[in-house]
PDB file of C-alpha atoms and ligand atoms in Angstrom:
ATOM      1  CA  MET A 897     102.025 -84.578-111.960  1.00 30.00           C
ATOM      2  CA  THR A 898     104.583 -82.382-110.306  1.00 31.00           C
ATOM      3  CA  MET A 899     107.989 -81.580-111.667  1.00 32.00           C
ATOM      4  CA  VAL A 900     110.589 -81.126-109.038  1.00 30.00           C
ATOM      5  CA  ASN A 901     113.990 -79.764-109.770  1.00 35.00           C
ATOM      6  CA  GLU A 902     115.716 -78.289-106.824  1.00 31.00           C
ATOM      7  CA  GLU A 903     119.209 -77.925-108.239  1.00 32.00           C
ATOM      8  CA  MET A 904     118.361 -75.990-111.299  1.00 30.00           C
ATOM      9  CA  THR A 905     118.974 -72.294-111.387  1.00 29.00           C
ATOM     10  CA  ASP A 906     116.561 -70.687-113.787  1.00 31.00           C
ATOM     11  CA  LYS A 907     117.994 -68.404-116.386  1.00 35.00           C
ATOM     12  CA  LYS A 908     115.615 -65.661-117.295  1.00 35.00           C
ATOM     13  CA  ASP A 909     116.864 -65.272-120.818  1.00 34.00           C
ATOM     14  CA  ASN A 910     119.446 -67.673-122.159  1.00 37.00           C
ATOM     15  CA  THR A 911     119.864 -65.887-125.449  1.00 35.00           C
ATOM     16  CA  LYS A 912     120.630 -62.493-123.948  1.00 34.00           C
ATOM     17  CA  ASN A 913     124.392 -62.533-124.117  1.00 32.00           C
ATOM     18  CA  LYS A 914     124.720 -64.320-127.379  1.00 33.00           C
ATOM     19  CA  GLU A 915     125.582 -62.749-130.656  1.00 28.00           C
ATOM     20  CA  GLU A 916     123.731 -62.920-133.903  1.00 27.00           C
ATOM     21  CA  THR A 917     125.655 -63.178-137.114  1.00 28.00           C
ATOM     22  CA  THR A 918     124.421 -61.607-140.277  1.00 30.00           C
ATOM     23  CA  ASP A 919     126.311 -63.697-142.795  1.00 33.00           C
ATOM     24  CA  ASN A 920     123.152 -65.233-144.270  1.00 33.00           C
ATOM     25  CA  LYS A 921     120.318 -63.277-145.789  1.00 39.00           C
ATOM     26  CA  PRO A 922     117.183 -63.475-143.668  1.00 37.00           C
ATOM     27  CA  ASP A 923     114.574 -65.922-144.848  1.00 38.00           C
ATOM     28  CA  PRO A 924     111.143 -64.309-144.472  1.00 43.00           C
ATOM     29  CA  GLN A 925     109.557 -67.769-144.025  1.00 43.00           C
ATOM     30  CA  ALA A 926     111.788 -68.769-141.171  1.00 39.00           C
ATOM     31  CA  PRO A 927     110.596 -68.340-137.602  1.00 41.00           C
ATOM     32  CA  LYS A 928     112.347 -65.687-135.547  1.00 44.00           C
ATOM     33  CA  HIS A 929     114.137 -68.221-133.417  1.00 47.00           C
ATOM     34  CA  SER A 930     115.854 -69.804-136.389  1.00 43.00           C
ATOM     35  CA  LEU A 931     119.229 -71.109-137.334  1.00 44.00           C
ATOM     36  CA  ARG A 932     120.366 -67.865-138.739  1.00 43.00           C
ATOM     37  CA  LEU A 933     120.969 -67.089-135.107  1.00 44.00           C
ATOM     38  CA  LYS A 934     124.445 -68.525-134.939  1.00 45.00           C
ATOM     39  CA  LEU A 935     125.634 -68.471-131.417  1.00 50.00           C
ATOM     40  CA  ARG A 936     129.200 -68.136-130.301  1.00 47.00           C
ATOM     41  CA  LEU A 937     129.476 -70.220-127.238  1.00 52.00           C
ATOM     42  CA  GLY A 938     132.094 -69.101-124.810  1.00 60.00           C
ATOM     43  CA  PRO A 939     134.133 -71.786-123.095  1.00 71.00           C
ATOM     44  CA  CYS A 940     132.233 -73.199-120.176  1.00 82.00           C
ATOM     45  CA  PRO A 941     133.355 -75.423-117.335  1.00 89.00           C
ATOM     46  CA  LYS A 942     133.895 -79.036-118.280  1.00 92.00           C
ATOM     47  CA  LEU A 943     131.805 -81.388-116.172  1.00 94.00           C
ATOM     48  CA  LYS A 944     134.002 -83.982-114.456  1.00 94.00           C
ATOM     49  CA  GLU A 945     131.097 -86.385-114.150  1.00 95.00           C
ATOM     50  CA  VAL A 946     128.492 -86.419-116.888  1.00 97.00           C
ATOM     51  CA  ARG A 947     125.208 -88.301-116.804  1.00 98.00           C
ATOM     52  CA  LEU A 948     123.260 -88.522-120.037  1.00 98.00           C
ATOM     53  CA  MET A 949     119.896 -89.953-120.895  1.00 97.00           C
ATOM     54  CA  VAL A 950     119.695 -90.977-124.552  1.00 96.00           C
ATOM     55  CA  ILE A 951     116.036 -91.197-125.390  1.00 95.00           C
ATOM     56  CA  GLY A 952     113.921 -91.667-128.495  1.00 92.00           C
ATOM     57  CA  LYS A 953     111.629 -93.913-130.420  1.00 90.00           C
ATOM     58  CA  SER A 954     112.722 -97.261-131.795  1.00 88.00           C
ATOM     59  CA  LYS A 955     115.607 -97.263-134.304  1.00 90.00           C
ATOM     60  CA  ARG A 956     116.330 -93.557-134.000  1.00 93.00           C
ATOM     61  CA  GLY A 957     120.018 -94.225-133.390  1.00 94.00           C
ATOM     62  CA  LYS A 958     120.005 -94.081-129.565  1.00 95.00           C
ATOM     63  CA  SER A 959     122.633 -96.815-129.100  1.00 95.00           C
ATOM     64  CA  SER A 960     124.763 -95.492-131.956  1.00 96.00           C
ATOM     65  CA  VAL A 961     124.742 -91.967-130.515  1.00 98.00           C
ATOM     66  CA  ALA A 962     125.639 -93.342-127.076  1.00 97.00           C
ATOM     67  CA  ASN A 963     128.607 -95.211-128.583  1.00 96.00           C
ATOM     68  CA  THR A 964     129.707 -92.075-130.452  1.00 98.00           C
ATOM     69  CA  VAL A 965     129.747 -90.201-127.139  1.00 97.00           C
ATOM     70  CA  LEU A 966     131.629 -92.997-125.374  1.00 96.00           C
ATOM     71  CA  GLY A 967     134.097 -93.232-128.262  1.00 96.00           C
ATOM     72  CA  GLU A 968     133.778 -97.031-128.268  1.00 94.00           C
ATOM     73  CA  ASP A 969     131.138 -99.660-128.961  1.00 94.00           C
ATOM     74  CA  HIS A 970     129.327-100.546-125.758  1.00 93.00           C
ATOM     75  CA  PHE A 971     125.635-100.355-126.590  1.00 92.00           C
ATOM     76  CA  SER A 972     124.385-102.966-129.035  1.00 90.00           C
ATOM     77  CA  VAL A 973     123.238-101.536-132.338  1.00 91.00           C
ATOM     78  CA  SER A 974     120.701-103.334-134.422  1.00 81.00           C
ATOM     79  CA  SER A 975     118.719-102.718-137.584  1.00 77.00           C
ATOM     80  CA  SER A 976     116.216-105.504-136.974  1.00 73.00           C
ATOM     81  CA  PHE A 977     112.798-104.635-135.658  1.00 62.00           C
ATOM     82  CA  SER A 978     112.947-107.016-132.764  1.00 57.00           C
ATOM     83  CA  GLN A 979     111.297-106.185-129.480  1.00 52.00           C
ATOM     84  CA  ASN A 980     112.328-102.771-128.306  1.00 49.00           C
ATOM     85  CA  ILE A 981     113.666-103.619-124.876  1.00 52.00           C
ATOM     86  CA  TYR A 982     115.856-101.654-122.534  1.00 56.00           C
ATOM     87  CA  SER A 983     119.388-102.308-123.603  1.00 60.00           C
ATOM     88  CA  GLY A 984     121.463-100.619-121.105  1.00 87.00           C
ATOM     89  CA  TRP A 985     123.569 -98.351-119.112  1.00 93.00           C
ATOM     90  CA  HIS A 986     127.302 -97.898-119.457  1.00 94.00           C
ATOM     91  CA  GLN A 987     129.873 -95.874-117.657  1.00 94.00           C
ATOM     92  CA  LEU A 988     133.451 -95.147-118.572  1.00 94.00           C
ATOM     93  CA  THR A 989     136.108 -92.517-118.195  1.00 95.00           C
ATOM     94  CA  ARG A 990     137.060 -90.621-121.302  1.00 92.00           C
ATOM     95  CA  ASP A 991     139.453 -87.668-121.515  1.00 89.00           C
ATOM     96  CA  GLY A 992     139.498 -87.347-117.757  1.00 92.00           C
ATOM     97  CA  ARG A 993     135.792 -87.334-117.235  1.00 94.00           C
ATOM     98  CA  SER A 994     133.402 -90.007-116.143  1.00 96.00           C
ATOM     99  CA  ILE A 995     130.540 -90.527-118.591  1.00 97.00           C
ATOM    100  CA  ASP A 996     127.429 -92.317-117.453  1.00 96.00           C
ATOM    101  CA  ILE A 997     124.898 -93.045-120.208  1.00 97.00           C
ATOM    102  CA  THR A 998     121.472 -94.597-120.004  1.00 96.00           C
ATOM    103  CA  GLU A 999     119.471 -95.548-123.074  1.00 94.00           C
ATOM    104  CA  MET A1000     115.751 -95.083-122.731  1.00 91.00           C
ATOM    105  CA  PRO A1001     113.254 -96.126-125.397  1.00 89.00           C
ATOM    106  CA  THR A1002     110.076 -94.043-125.311  1.00 86.00           C
ATOM    107  CA  ASP A1003     107.653 -96.916-125.494  1.00 80.00           C
ATOM    108  CA  LEU A1004     108.343 -98.472-122.118  1.00 80.00           C
ATOM    109  CA  SER A1005     105.643 -99.161-119.573  1.00 79.00           C
ATOM    110  CA  SER A1006     105.970 -97.525-116.185  1.00 77.00           C
ATOM    111  CA  ASP A1007     107.406-100.774-114.763  1.00 78.00           C
ATOM    112  CA  GLU A1008     109.902-101.149-117.595  1.00 81.00           C
ATOM    113  CA  ALA A1009     111.002 -97.540-117.163  1.00 85.00           C
ATOM    114  CA  ALA A1010     112.294 -98.308-113.651  1.00 87.00           C
ATOM    115  CA  ARG A1011     115.648 -99.739-114.733  1.00 88.00           C
ATOM    116  CA  PRO A1012     116.704 -96.847-116.962  1.00 91.00           C
ATOM    117  CA  LEU A1013     115.529 -94.332-114.386  1.00 92.00           C
ATOM    118  CA  ILE A1014     117.451 -96.042-111.567  1.00 92.00           C
ATOM    119  CA  THR A1015     120.617 -96.039-113.680  1.00 94.00           C
ATOM    120  CA  ILE A1016     120.326 -92.324-114.394  1.00 95.00           C
ATOM    121  CA  THR A1017     120.096 -91.322-110.716  1.00 96.00           C
ATOM    122  CA  PRO A1018     120.481 -88.687-109.376  1.00 97.00           C
ATOM    123  CA  GLY A1019     119.434 -87.312-112.786  1.00 97.00           C
ATOM    124  CA  PRO A1020     120.872 -86.532-116.215  1.00 97.00           C
ATOM    125  CA  HIS A1021     122.798 -83.347-117.003  1.00 98.00           C
ATOM    126  CA  ALA A1022     121.349 -83.525-120.496  1.00 98.00           C
ATOM    127  CA  ILE A1023     118.628 -85.462-122.246  1.00 97.00           C
ATOM    128  CA  ILE A1024     119.741 -86.433-125.733  1.00 98.00           C
ATOM    129  CA  LEU A1025     116.607 -86.729-127.807  1.00 96.00           C
ATOM    130  CA  CYS A1026     117.315 -88.889-130.866  1.00 96.00           C
ATOM    131  CA  PHE A1027     115.899 -88.533-134.353  1.00 95.00           C
ATOM    132  CA  ARG A1028     116.870 -89.576-137.868  1.00 94.00           C
ATOM    133  CA  CYS A1029     117.353 -87.018-140.597  1.00 90.00           C
ATOM    134  CA  GLU A1030     116.574 -88.926-143.772  1.00 84.00           C
ATOM    135  CA  GLN A1031     113.043 -87.533-143.879  1.00 78.00           C
ATOM    136  CA  PHE A1032     113.991 -84.303-142.161  1.00 81.00           C
ATOM    137  CA  PHE A1033     111.520 -83.266-139.488  1.00 86.00           C
ATOM    138  CA  THR A1034     108.143 -85.009-139.406  1.00 89.00           C
ATOM    139  CA  PRO A1035     104.912 -84.438-137.421  1.00 89.00           C
ATOM    140  CA  GLU A1036     105.695 -87.767-135.749  1.00 88.00           C
ATOM    141  CA  ASP A1037     108.936 -86.267-134.411  1.00 88.00           C
ATOM    142  CA  TYR A1038     107.061 -83.327-132.934  1.00 91.00           C
ATOM    143  CA  TYR A1039     104.555 -85.697-131.366  1.00 91.00           C
ATOM    144  CA  ALA A1040     107.434 -87.678-129.812  1.00 89.00           C
ATOM    145  CA  TYR A1041     108.798 -84.469-128.285  1.00 92.00           C
ATOM    146  CA  THR A1042     105.463 -83.278-126.863  1.00 92.00           C
ATOM    147  CA  THR A1043     104.669 -86.737-125.487  1.00 90.00           C
ATOM    148  CA  LEU A1044     107.986 -86.836-123.653  1.00 91.00           C
ATOM    149  CA  LYS A1045     107.413 -83.364-122.314  1.00 91.00           C
ATOM    150  CA  LYS A1046     104.120 -84.507-120.804  1.00 90.00           C
ATOM    151  CA  TRP A1047     105.678 -87.685-119.475  1.00 87.00           C
ATOM    152  CA  LEU A1048     108.818 -86.235-117.914  1.00 89.00           C
ATOM    153  CA  GLY A1049     107.516 -82.774-117.079  1.00 87.00           C
ATOM    154  CA  SER A1050     107.879 -79.407-118.759  1.00 86.00           C
ATOM    155  CA  HIS A1051     111.310 -78.687-117.198  1.00 92.00           C
ATOM    156  CA  PHE A1052     112.630 -81.439-119.404  1.00 94.00           C
ATOM    157  CA  SER A1053     112.954 -78.951-122.300  1.00 96.00           C
ATOM    158  CA  LYS A1054     115.710 -77.098-120.445  1.00 97.00           C
ATOM    159  CA  TYR A1055     117.904 -80.176-120.642  1.00 98.00           C
ATOM    160  CA  VAL A1056     117.154 -81.366-124.151  1.00 97.00           C
ATOM    161  CA  ILE A1057     119.687 -81.648-126.969  1.00 98.00           C
ATOM    162  CA  LEU A1058     118.394 -82.852-130.332  1.00 97.00           C
ATOM    163  CA  ALA A1059     120.708 -85.480-131.825  1.00 97.00           C
ATOM    164  CA  VAL A1060     119.817 -86.221-135.410  1.00 96.00           C
ATOM    165  CA  SER A1061     121.603 -89.239-136.889  1.00 96.00           C
ATOM    166  CA  GLY A1062     122.016 -90.264-140.512  1.00 95.00           C
ATOM    167  CA  LEU A1063     123.925 -87.236-141.782  1.00 92.00           C
ATOM    168  CA  ASP A1064     125.820 -89.567-144.137  1.00 92.00           C
ATOM    169  CA  ASN A1065     122.590 -90.218-146.022  1.00 91.00           C
ATOM    170  CA  ILE A1066     122.033 -86.603-146.919  1.00 87.00           C
ATOM    171  CA  ALA A1067     125.559 -85.497-147.675  1.00 71.00           C
ATOM    172  CA  GLY A1068     126.016 -82.234-149.504  1.00 79.00           C
ATOM    173  CA  ASP A1069     126.841 -78.618-148.817  1.00 83.00           C
ATOM    174  CA  GLY A1070     124.564 -77.117-146.229  1.00 88.00           C
ATOM    175  CA  ALA A1071     122.918 -80.468-145.427  1.00 87.00           C
ATOM    176  CA  GLU A1072     123.305 -79.992-141.692  1.00 88.00           C
ATOM    177  CA  ASP A1073     121.793 -76.503-141.813  1.00 90.00           C
ATOM    178  CA  MET A1074     118.847 -77.809-143.823  1.00 90.00           C
ATOM    179  CA  VAL A1075     118.212 -80.536-141.284  1.00 92.00           C
ATOM    180  CA  ARG A1076     118.581 -78.093-138.437  1.00 92.00           C
ATOM    181  CA  ASN A1077     116.125 -75.681-140.047  1.00 93.00           C
ATOM    182  CA  SER A1078     113.594 -78.446-140.424  1.00 93.00           C
ATOM    183  CA  PHE A1079     113.772 -79.026-136.645  1.00 94.00           C
ATOM    184  CA  VAL A1080     112.988 -75.421-135.767  1.00 94.00           C
ATOM    185  CA  PRO A1081     109.489 -76.334-134.469  1.00 93.00           C
ATOM    186  CA  ILE A1082     111.180 -78.146-131.580  1.00 95.00           C
ATOM    187  CA  LEU A1083     114.272 -75.944-131.347  1.00 96.00           C
ATOM    188  CA  ARG A1084     112.207 -72.835-130.729  1.00 94.00           C
ATOM    189  CA  GLU A1085     110.782 -74.503-127.615  1.00 94.00           C
ATOM    190  CA  LEU A1086     114.283 -75.022-126.218  1.00 96.00           C
ATOM    191  CA  PRO A1087     116.280 -72.367-124.378  1.00 95.00           C
ATOM    192  CA  SER A1088     118.734 -72.050-127.264  1.00 93.00           C
ATOM    193  CA  PRO A1089     118.809 -73.008-130.961  1.00 92.00           C
ATOM    194  CA  ASP A1090     122.289 -74.366-130.287  1.00 93.00           C
ATOM    195  CA  ARG A1091     120.816 -77.449-128.649  1.00 97.00           C
ATOM    196  CA  PHE A1092     121.239 -79.437-131.833  1.00 97.00           C
ATOM    197  CA  ILE A1093     123.716 -81.795-133.411  1.00 96.00           C
ATOM    198  CA  CYS A1094     123.704 -83.819-136.611  1.00 95.00           C
ATOM    199  CA  LEU A1095     125.674 -87.051-136.474  1.00 96.00           C
ATOM    200  CA  ASP A1096     127.107 -89.621-138.797  1.00 95.00           C
ATOM    201  CA  ASN A1097     127.453 -92.710-136.663  1.00 97.00           C
ATOM    202  CA  THR A1098     128.773 -94.685-139.633  1.00 97.00           C
ATOM    203  CA  ALA A1099     131.968 -92.617-139.802  1.00 97.00           C
ATOM    204  CA  ASN A1100     135.353 -93.924-138.630  1.00 98.00           C
ATOM    205  CA  TRP A1101     136.164 -93.743-134.928  1.00 97.00           C
ATOM    206  CA  ASP A1102     138.376 -90.661-135.253  1.00 97.00           C
ATOM    207  CA  SER A1103     135.475 -88.748-136.719  1.00 97.00           C
ATOM    208  CA  ARG A1104     132.967 -90.259-134.296  1.00 98.00           C
ATOM    209  CA  ARG A1105     135.075 -89.265-131.300  1.00 97.00           C
ATOM    210  CA  GLN A1106     135.251 -85.715-132.621  1.00 97.00           C
ATOM    211  CA  GLN A1107     131.471 -85.713-133.002  1.00 97.00           C
ATOM    212  CA  GLY A1108     131.199 -87.140-129.486  1.00 97.00           C
ATOM    213  CA  ASP A1109     133.429 -84.337-128.170  1.00 96.00           C
ATOM    214  CA  LYS A1110     131.213 -81.766-129.874  1.00 96.00           C
ATOM    215  CA  LEU A1111     128.154 -83.278-128.265  1.00 97.00           C
ATOM    216  CA  LEU A1112     129.882 -83.295-124.867  1.00 97.00           C
ATOM    217  CA  ARG A1113     130.713 -79.597-125.259  1.00 95.00           C
ATOM    218  CA  LEU A1114     127.005 -78.997-125.820  1.00 96.00           C
ATOM    219  CA  VAL A1115     126.283 -80.983-122.673  1.00 97.00           C
ATOM    220  CA  ASP A1116     128.695 -78.737-120.733  1.00 96.00           C
ATOM    221  CA  GLN A1117     126.805 -75.765-122.134  1.00 96.00           C
ATOM    222  CA  VAL A1118     123.433 -77.191-121.064  1.00 97.00           C
ATOM    223  CA  ALA A1119     124.743 -77.864-117.554  1.00 96.00           C
ATOM    224  CA  ASN A1120     126.196 -74.361-117.427  1.00 95.00           C
ATOM    225  CA  ASP A1121     122.881 -72.857-118.558  1.00 95.00           C
ATOM    226  CA  ASN A1122     121.198 -74.801-115.774  1.00 95.00           C
ATOM    227  CA  GLY A1123     123.557 -73.579-113.079  1.00 94.00           C
ATOM    228  CA  GLY A1124     125.474 -76.869-113.064  1.00 93.00           C
ATOM    229  CA  GLY A1125     122.365 -78.782-112.012  1.00 94.00           C
ATOM    230  CA  HIS A1126     120.700 -81.777-113.550  1.00 97.00           C
ATOM    231  CA  PHE A1127     117.207 -82.881-114.483  1.00 97.00           C
ATOM    232  CA  SER A1128     115.114 -84.719-111.959  1.00 96.00           C
ATOM    233  CA  ASN A1129     111.514 -85.557-111.281  1.00 92.00           C
ATOM    234  CA  ARG A1130     109.502 -87.232-108.590  1.00 90.00           C
ATOM    235  CA  LYS A1131     110.294 -90.756-109.689  1.00 89.00           C
ATOM    236  CA  ILE A1132     114.025 -90.190-110.136  1.00 93.00           C
ATOM    237  CA  ARG A1133     114.169 -88.509-106.732  1.00 93.00           C
ATOM    238  CA  SER A1134     112.432 -91.437-105.174  1.00 92.00           C
ATOM    239  CA  PHE A1135     114.922 -93.850-106.752  1.00 93.00           C
ATOM    240  CA  GLU A1136     117.736 -91.604-105.561  1.00 95.00           C
ATOM    241  CA  GLN A1137     116.419 -91.897-102.017  1.00 93.00           C
ATOM    242  CA  GLU A1138     116.699 -95.686-102.228  1.00 91.00           C
ATOM    243  CA  MET A1139     120.118 -95.293-103.864  1.00 94.00           C
ATOM    244  CA  GLN A1140     121.312 -93.264-100.867  1.00 94.00           C
ATOM    245  CA  TYR A1141     120.096 -96.018 -98.577  1.00 91.00           C
ATOM    246  CA  GLN A1142     121.969 -98.662-100.606  1.00 91.00           C
ATOM    247  CA  LEU A1143     125.102 -96.504-100.710  1.00 94.00           C
ATOM    248  CA  GLY A1144     124.965 -96.367 -96.927  1.00 93.00           C
ATOM    249  CA  ARG A1145     125.290-100.152 -96.926  1.00 90.00           C
ATOM    250  CA  GLY A1146     128.761 -99.956 -98.438  1.00 89.00           C
ATOM    251  CA  LYS A1147     128.144-100.503-102.146  1.00 89.00           C
ATOM    252  CA  THR A1148     129.284 -98.060-104.799  1.00 94.00           C
ATOM    253  CA  ARG A1149     126.800 -96.333-107.068  1.00 94.00           C
ATOM    254  CA  ALA A1150     128.283 -98.054-110.122  1.00 93.00           C
ATOM    255  CA  GLU A1151     127.961-101.477-108.450  1.00 92.00           C
ATOM    256  CA  ILE A1152     124.341-100.837-107.592  1.00 92.00           C
ATOM    257  CA  LYS A1153     123.538 -99.649-111.112  1.00 92.00           C
ATOM    258  CA  ARG A1154     125.299-102.644-112.634  1.00 90.00           C
ATOM    259  CA  ARG A1155     123.299-105.043-110.456  1.00 89.00           C
ATOM    260  CA  VAL A1156     120.058-103.354-111.466  1.00 89.00           C
ATOM    261  CA  VAL A1157     120.972-103.552-115.164  1.00 87.00           C
ATOM    262  CA  ASP A1158     121.885-107.214-114.801  1.00 84.00           C
ATOM    263  CA  GLY A1159     118.410-107.940-113.484  1.00 79.00           C
ATOM    264  CA  ASP A1160     119.433-108.435-109.875  1.00 74.00           C
ATOM    265  CA  ASP A1161     116.678-108.484-107.240  1.00 73.00           C
ATOM    266  CA  LEU A1162     117.801-105.020-106.275  1.00 74.00           C
ATOM    267  CA  GLU A1163     115.590-103.654-109.049  1.00 72.00           C
ATOM    268  CA  HIS A1164     112.537-104.866-107.104  1.00 75.00           C
ATOM    269  CA  VAL A1165     113.776-103.170-103.960  1.00 76.00           C
ATOM    270  CA  PHE A1166     113.874 -99.884-105.879  1.00 80.00           C
ATOM    271  CA  ALA A1167     110.547-100.552-107.588  1.00 74.00           C
ATOM    272  CA  LYS A1168     108.882-101.235-104.233  1.00 74.00           C
ATOM    273  CA  GLN A1169     110.281 -98.031-102.818  1.00 66.00           C
ATOM    274  CA  CYS A1170     108.725 -96.133-105.670  1.00 64.00           C
ATOM    275  CA  SER A1171     105.579 -98.141-106.338  1.00 62.00           C
ATOM    276  CA  SER A1172     103.245 -95.233-105.811  1.00 54.00           C
ATOM    277  CA  CYS A1173     105.117 -92.753-107.977  1.00 53.00           C
ATOM    278  CA  VAL A1174     104.131 -91.626-111.398  1.00 49.00           C
ATOM    279  CA  VAL A1175     107.001 -90.773-113.713  1.00 50.00           C
ATOM    280  CA  SER A1176     107.076 -87.026-113.316  1.00 49.00           C
TER     281      SER A1176
HETATM  282  N1  GTP B 317     123.326 -94.556-142.145  1.00 60.02           N
HETATM  283  C1  GTP B 317     123.286 -94.418-140.836  1.00 60.02           C
HETATM  284  N2  GTP B 317     122.744 -95.379-140.074  1.00 60.02           N
HETATM  285  C2  GTP B 317     122.724 -95.191-138.734  1.00 60.02           C
HETATM  286  C3  GTP B 317     123.244 -94.027-138.107  1.00 60.02           C
HETATM  287  N3  GTP B 317     123.040 -94.144-136.772  1.00 60.02           N
HETATM  288  C4  GTP B 317     122.441 -95.331-136.571  1.00 60.02           C
HETATM  289  N4  GTP B 317     122.248 -95.973-137.752  1.00 60.02           N
HETATM  290  C5  GTP B 317     121.628 -97.297-137.970  1.00 60.02           C
HETATM  291  O1  GTP B 317     120.290 -97.258-137.498  1.00 60.02           O
HETATM  292  C6  GTP B 317     119.924 -98.528-136.966  1.00 60.02           C
HETATM  293  C7  GTP B 317     119.412 -98.346-135.558  1.00 60.02           C
HETATM  294  O2  GTP B 317     120.458 -97.818-134.774  1.00 60.02           O
HETATM  295  P1  GTP B 317     120.494 -97.999-133.201  1.00 60.02           P
HETATM  296  O3  GTP B 317     121.625 -97.192-132.712  1.00 60.02           O
HETATM  297  O4  GTP B 317     120.459 -99.451-132.836  1.00 60.02           O
HETATM  298  O5  GTP B 317     119.102 -97.316-132.840  1.00 60.02           O
HETATM  299  P2  GTP B 317     118.305 -97.455-131.474  1.00 60.02           P
HETATM  300  O6  GTP B 317     117.421 -96.263-131.366  1.00 60.02           O
HETATM  301  O7  GTP B 317     119.227 -97.705-130.330  1.00 60.02           O
HETATM  302  O8  GTP B 317     117.455 -98.751-131.766  1.00 60.02           O
HETATM  303  P3  GTP B 317     116.609 -99.619-130.691  1.00 60.02           P
HETATM  304  O9  GTP B 317     117.348 -99.581-129.370  1.00 60.02           O
HETATM  305  O10 GTP B 317     116.561-100.994-131.291  1.00 60.02           O
HETATM  306  O11 GTP B 317     115.278 -98.942-130.642  1.00 60.02           O
HETATM  307  C8  GTP B 317     121.184 -99.388-137.035  1.00 60.02           C
HETATM  308  O12 GTP B 317     121.118-100.195-138.198  1.00 60.02           O
HETATM  309  C9  GTP B 317     122.310 -98.385-137.158  1.00 60.02           C
HETATM  310  O13 GTP B 317     123.456 -98.885-137.825  1.00 60.02           O
HETATM  311  C10 GTP B 317     123.829 -93.021-138.952  1.00 60.02           C
HETATM  312  O14 GTP B 317     124.319 -91.968-138.516  1.00 60.02           O
HETATM  313  N5  GTP B 317     123.823 -93.280-140.306  1.00 60.02           N
HETATM  314 MG1   MG B 318     119.303 -99.219-128.901  1.00 60.02          MG
END
């Protein structure tokens, strides 16, 4: 499998210009790349158009996180263990920027993955990897991360933000730091330990929108770290090629995506175009 990402500008060392605070005593058990490294993010350019892929195993809060980012309920949230099917793509404008979100369960077959991948074309600025925090970090979570890395390609790590939902269930001083520390095994594989957010998707909308804004600032940071580029791979590029063809026939990108989500025949046109591609 080949990862292709033409737009990304590699950063040799993303942590170079960031400052370390010394307000907490060092924990000798903690890995070097730990949460004691509190980073002061400078303001970075706000993306006018944001594309996000919200990905994770079943019931990890993907739809809830997507709604928190959108600031409104659009994705359907469910606690029942019904079939884990693709539930959507939504786009809206919030605070002057267009937000395009695709939800992607991890247990889709290659055929089923077509719809979410078409709706994320030309590629996500950030990949929001969803977990729950009630049990803190588990070996299963690490397995989910490494499996995705194999599936999407190793460049995927440069775009990942960990979004851990369920903060309301572990309330208490320092809860977020404890959760964050438990995720260090994944965080140390990412370009920066800042690629993390804990969320309470049960909070009121004022609070959820603030959490959504915080997540969007992280997305701006990820895009900035990647030279303003976005993630792509062979399959997404192939879908983008078909998208360009369809755009040339006078439809808008949003119209095409909507038709694909609604199960229009157009999905088969894309699938045919990409029938020989593996995911990454
Ligand atoms: N307590 C609590 N529950 C949450 C939180 N976020 C999500 N949930 C609940 O977790 C369950 C699953 O949430 P979803 O957002 O549907 O998760 P999902 O990953 O999209 O689920 P599927 O698409 O069905 O795989 C729902 O009952 C949500 O209400 C949170 O921050 N706190
Ligand atoms: Mg969902």
